[in-house]
Amino acid sequence: GQNIDQPTEMTATEGAIVQINCTYQTSGFNGLFWYQQHAGEAPTFLSYNVLDGLEEKGRFSSFLSRSKGYSYLLLKELQMKDSASYLCAVYSWGKFQFGAGTQVVVTP
Amino acid sequence: DTEVTQTPKHLVMGMTNKKSLKCEQHMGHRAMYWYKQKAKKPPELMFVYSYEKLSINESVPSRFSPECPNSSLLNLHLHALQPEDSALYLCASSQSTQETQYFGPGTRLLVL
């Protein structure tokens, strides 16, 4: 089975940086994905790591350490529109399992 | 183009009704998925189709019946649902089962 943990909620100010951590315990790990989901909408893909290290995509970066079972998503220069739930998903044994999601609240 | 479309957007049905949810993608993806999502919870995998064949059924009750008529279409047939089945039903597709999944907008289902 898999166990995926991420914080329930984080609050940050517009223009700041927020780091969302995700820890996982799984057998057969084949990749870790980050999705953004606004309330009432579908998840949208943000970033993907299969090897250790940092992947950067504009204001969003994601890091993976397979030996530690740990990933983080870094959101820089926060904007109000970044207020959403951020889902960590682990791919193993042919399917994704999603963490419970971290609700990020961006304040003016 | 990373668009997955789903119809209808909203559906209200009684417990004795039969209805179908539809999903379509034209990205040439060979894997398609159905997820169920309750409010403030993550998506829960229901079914995986790979190359038009059902590869994973996450012990979903038989009142949910998936169908993959061709590589672009995925249906979910609903019959004799319960009020607790009310949720957002998400379809997703990917090039293969280990690649990035792209989600449709979902069908919001209410069972009365």
Short mmCIF file of C-alpha atoms in Angstrom, two decimals:
data_model
loop_
_atom_site.label_atom_id
_atom_site.label_comp_id
_atom_site.label_asym_id
_atom_site.label_seq_id
_atom_site.Cartn_x
_atom_site.Cartn_y
_atom_site.Cartn_z
CA GLY A 1 0.00 0.00 0.00
CA GLN A 2 0.93 3.64 0.00
CA ASN A 3 0.89 6.35 2.63
CA ILE A 4 1.09 9.95 1.41
CA ASP A 5 1.22 12.87 3.84
CA GLN A 6 1.02 16.59 3.20
CA PRO A 7 -0.01 19.48 5.43
CA THR A 8 -3.70 20.33 5.47
CA GLU A 9 -3.42 24.09 5.05
CA MET A 10 -0.83 26.83 4.58
CA THR A 11 -1.29 30.60 4.50
CA ALA A 12 1.10 33.04 2.86
CA THR A 13 1.16 36.63 1.69
CA GLU A 14 1.00 37.78 -1.92
CA GLY A 15 4.52 37.98 -3.36
CA ALA A 16 5.96 35.53 -0.83
CA ILE A 17 7.28 31.98 -1.26
CA VAL A 18 5.57 28.86 0.05
CA GLN A 19 6.95 25.32 0.22
CA ILE A 20 4.52 22.40 0.38
CA ASN A 21 6.05 19.17 1.61
CA CYS A 22 4.92 15.68 0.71
CA THR A 23 6.21 12.47 2.27
CA TYR A 24 5.35 9.05 1.02
CA GLN A 25 5.88 5.40 1.81
CA THR A 26 5.39 3.06 -1.11
CA SER A 27 6.77 0.06 -2.88
CA GLY A 28 7.35 0.20 -6.62
CA PHE A 29 7.75 3.99 -6.85
CA ASN A 30 7.78 5.26 -10.45
CA GLY A 31 7.22 8.99 -10.16
CA LEU A 32 5.71 11.85 -8.19
CA PHE A 33 3.33 14.43 -9.64
CA TRP A 34 1.99 17.73 -8.38
CA TYR A 35 -1.45 19.04 -9.34
CA GLN A 36 -3.29 22.28 -8.57
CA GLN A 37 -7.02 22.19 -7.98
CA HIS A 38 -9.24 25.23 -7.57
CA ALA A 39 -12.51 24.69 -5.71
CA GLY A 40 -15.10 23.00 -7.91
CA GLU A 41 -12.67 22.52 -10.79
CA ALA A 42 -10.58 19.65 -12.12
CA PRO A 43 -6.93 19.14 -11.11
CA THR A 44 -4.39 20.67 -13.48
CA PHE A 45 -0.89 19.28 -13.88
CA LEU A 46 1.98 21.36 -12.48
CA SER A 47 5.13 19.27 -12.24
CA TYR A 48 6.61 15.78 -12.34
CA ASN A 49 9.71 14.17 -10.80
CA VAL A 50 10.95 10.66 -11.40
CA LEU A 51 14.64 11.19 -10.57
CA ASP A 52 16.14 12.95 -7.55
CA GLY A 53 16.60 16.66 -7.83
CA LEU A 54 14.88 19.89 -8.68
CA GLU A 55 12.56 20.56 -11.62
CA GLU A 56 11.83 24.22 -12.32
CA LYS A 57 8.88 25.53 -14.29
CA GLY A 58 8.51 29.27 -14.07
CA ARG A 59 7.23 30.24 -10.62
CA PHE A 60 6.79 26.59 -9.63
CA SER A 61 9.58 24.14 -8.74
CA SER A 62 9.40 20.60 -7.45
CA PHE A 63 12.04 18.57 -5.68
CA LEU A 64 12.33 14.83 -5.08
CA SER A 65 14.47 12.66 -2.82
CA ARG A 66 13.62 9.02 -3.41
CA SER A 67 15.83 7.74 -0.60
CA LYS A 68 13.95 9.93 1.88
CA GLY A 69 10.50 9.43 0.37
CA TYR A 70 10.16 13.19 0.21
CA SER A 71 9.10 15.84 -2.26
CA TYR A 72 8.26 19.50 -2.09
CA LEU A 73 6.53 22.00 -4.33
CA LEU A 74 7.86 25.54 -4.18
CA LEU A 75 5.61 28.39 -5.22
CA LYS A 76 7.41 31.72 -5.72
CA GLU A 77 6.06 35.26 -6.14
CA LEU A 78 2.68 34.16 -4.88
CA GLN A 79 -0.38 35.60 -6.58
CA MET A 80 -3.96 35.65 -5.36
CA LYS A 81 -4.90 33.19 -8.10
CA ASP A 82 -2.54 30.64 -6.52
CA SER A 83 -5.07 30.13 -3.72
CA ALA A 84 -6.03 26.50 -4.35
CA SER A 85 -5.52 22.95 -3.17
CA TYR A 86 -2.19 21.36 -4.16
CA LEU A 87 -2.21 17.60 -4.56
CA CYS A 88 0.81 15.34 -4.38
CA ALA A 89 0.33 12.08 -6.33
CA VAL A 90 2.58 9.04 -6.32
CA TYR A 91 2.66 6.69 -9.29
CA SER A 92 3.31 3.06 -8.49
CA TRP A 93 2.03 -0.31 -9.65
CA GLY A 94 0.19 1.12 -12.61
CA LYS A 95 -1.82 3.80 -10.86
CA PHE A 96 -1.75 7.17 -9.13
CA GLN A 97 -2.56 7.65 -5.49
CA PHE A 98 -3.26 11.20 -4.38
CA GLY A 99 -2.43 12.77 -1.07
CA ALA A 100 -5.23 14.58 0.75
CA GLY A 101 -4.11 17.93 -0.64
CA THR A 102 -2.75 21.12 0.90
CA GLN A 103 -5.04 24.14 0.84
CA VAL A 104 -2.94 27.25 0.18
CA VAL A 105 -4.52 30.56 1.13
CA VAL A 106 -2.86 33.66 -0.30
CA THR A 107 -3.62 36.88 1.56
CA PRO A 108 -3.13 40.46 0.29
CA ASP B 1 -3.82 20.49 -26.96
CA THR B 2 -4.34 18.83 -23.58
CA GLU B 3 -8.12 18.88 -23.53
CA VAL B 4 -10.32 16.21 -22.08
CA THR B 5 -14.04 16.89 -22.37
CA GLN B 6 -16.82 15.50 -20.23
CA THR B 7 -20.59 15.58 -20.54
CA PRO B 8 -22.84 16.41 -18.89
CA LYS B 9 -21.41 19.05 -16.55
CA HIS B 10 -24.15 18.46 -14.01
CA LEU B 11 -26.50 15.51 -13.52
CA VAL B 12 -29.34 14.92 -11.08
CA MET B 13 -30.78 11.43 -10.98
CA GLY B 14 -33.06 9.30 -8.86
CA MET B 15 -32.03 6.00 -7.37
CA THR B 16 -33.96 4.04 -10.01
CA ASN B 17 -32.62 5.94 -13.02
CA LYS B 18 -30.08 4.80 -15.59
CA LYS B 19 -27.71 7.43 -16.91
CA SER B 20 -24.30 7.64 -18.57
CA LEU B 21 -21.33 9.93 -18.20
CA LYS B 22 -19.19 10.55 -21.27
CA CYS B 23 -15.53 11.46 -21.68
CA GLU B 24 -13.59 12.23 -24.85
CA GLN B 25 -9.99 13.04 -25.73
CA HIS B 26 -8.29 13.54 -29.08
CA MET B 27 -4.69 13.59 -27.92
CA GLY B 28 -3.97 10.02 -29.01
CA HIS B 29 -3.70 8.95 -25.38
CA ARG B 30 -3.97 5.21 -24.82
CA ALA B 31 -4.84 5.25 -21.12
CA MET B 32 -8.07 6.64 -19.68
CA TYR B 33 -9.36 6.81 -16.14
CA TRP B 34 -12.43 7.41 -14.01
CA TYR B 35 -12.05 9.03 -10.60
CA LYS B 36 -14.60 9.93 -7.94
CA GLN B 37 -14.03 13.00 -5.78
CA LYS B 38 -15.99 14.04 -2.70
CA ALA B 39 -15.81 17.58 -1.34
CA LYS B 40 -12.49 18.46 0.29
CA LYS B 41 -11.10 14.99 -0.47
CA PRO B 42 -8.58 13.88 -3.12
CA PRO B 43 -9.67 12.05 -6.27
CA GLU B 44 -10.16 8.31 -5.74
CA LEU B 45 -9.34 6.01 -8.62
CA MET B 46 -12.24 3.88 -9.89
CA PHE B 47 -11.16 2.37 -13.23
CA VAL B 48 -8.17 2.35 -15.57
CA TYR B 49 -8.35 1.51 -19.27
CA SER B 50 -5.16 0.83 -21.18
CA TYR B 51 -5.35 0.30 -24.94
CA GLU B 52 -9.15 0.07 -24.64
CA LYS B 53 -8.99 -2.79 -22.15
CA LEU B 54 -9.94 -2.54 -18.49
CA SER B 55 -6.71 -2.94 -16.54
CA ILE B 56 -7.70 -1.79 -13.05
CA ASN B 57 -11.03 -1.91 -11.21
CA GLU B 58 -10.64 -0.57 -7.68
CA SER B 59 -13.37 -2.80 -6.26
CA VAL B 60 -16.04 -0.44 -7.52
CA PRO B 61 -19.69 -1.53 -6.96
CA SER B 62 -21.38 -3.02 -10.01
CA ARG B 63 -23.87 -0.16 -10.16
CA PHE B 64 -20.99 1.67 -11.91
CA SER B 65 -20.17 0.10 -15.28
CA PRO B 66 -17.36 1.50 -17.44
CA GLU B 67 -17.11 1.15 -21.19
CA CYS B 68 -14.39 2.12 -23.66
CA PRO B 69 -15.95 2.03 -27.18
CA ASN B 70 -12.73 3.26 -28.83
CA SER B 71 -9.42 4.87 -27.97
CA SER B 72 -10.95 8.36 -27.74
CA LEU B 73 -14.07 7.65 -25.73
CA LEU B 74 -14.79 6.49 -22.22
CA ASN B 75 -18.24 6.06 -20.72
CA LEU B 76 -19.46 5.39 -17.20
CA HIS B 77 -22.91 3.82 -17.02
CA LEU B 78 -24.83 4.43 -13.83
CA HIS B 79 -27.73 2.35 -12.51
CA ALA B 80 -29.46 2.14 -9.14
CA LEU B 81 -27.12 4.61 -7.49
CA GLN B 82 -27.27 5.61 -3.85
CA PRO B 83 -27.28 9.15 -2.41
CA GLU B 84 -23.74 8.56 -1.11
CA ASP B 85 -22.61 8.22 -4.73
CA SER B 86 -23.15 11.95 -5.17
CA ALA B 87 -19.74 13.40 -6.05
CA LEU B 88 -17.63 14.97 -8.78
CA TYR B 89 -16.73 12.32 -11.36
CA LEU B 90 -13.48 13.07 -13.14
CA CYS B 91 -12.17 11.52 -16.32
CA ALA B 92 -8.47 11.67 -17.13
CA SER B 93 -6.21 10.46 -19.92
CA SER B 94 -2.49 9.93 -20.43
CA GLN B 95 -0.16 8.75 -23.17
CA SER B 96 0.48 5.62 -21.14
CA THR B 97 -0.37 4.62 -17.60
CA GLN B 98 2.90 5.94 -16.17
CA GLU B 99 2.77 9.37 -17.77
CA THR B 100 1.13 12.64 -16.79
CA GLN B 101 -2.64 12.43 -16.49
CA TYR B 102 -4.78 15.25 -17.86
CA PHE B 103 -8.18 15.73 -16.28
CA GLY B 104 -11.50 16.73 -17.76
CA PRO B 105 -13.68 19.33 -16.02
CA GLY B 106 -15.77 16.64 -14.33
CA THR B 107 -19.44 15.81 -14.02
CA ARG B 108 -21.07 16.90 -10.78
CA LEU B 109 -23.55 14.15 -9.90
CA LEU B 110 -26.37 14.42 -7.39
CA VAL B 111 -28.35 11.28 -6.52
CA LEU B 112 -31.69 11.90 -4.86
#
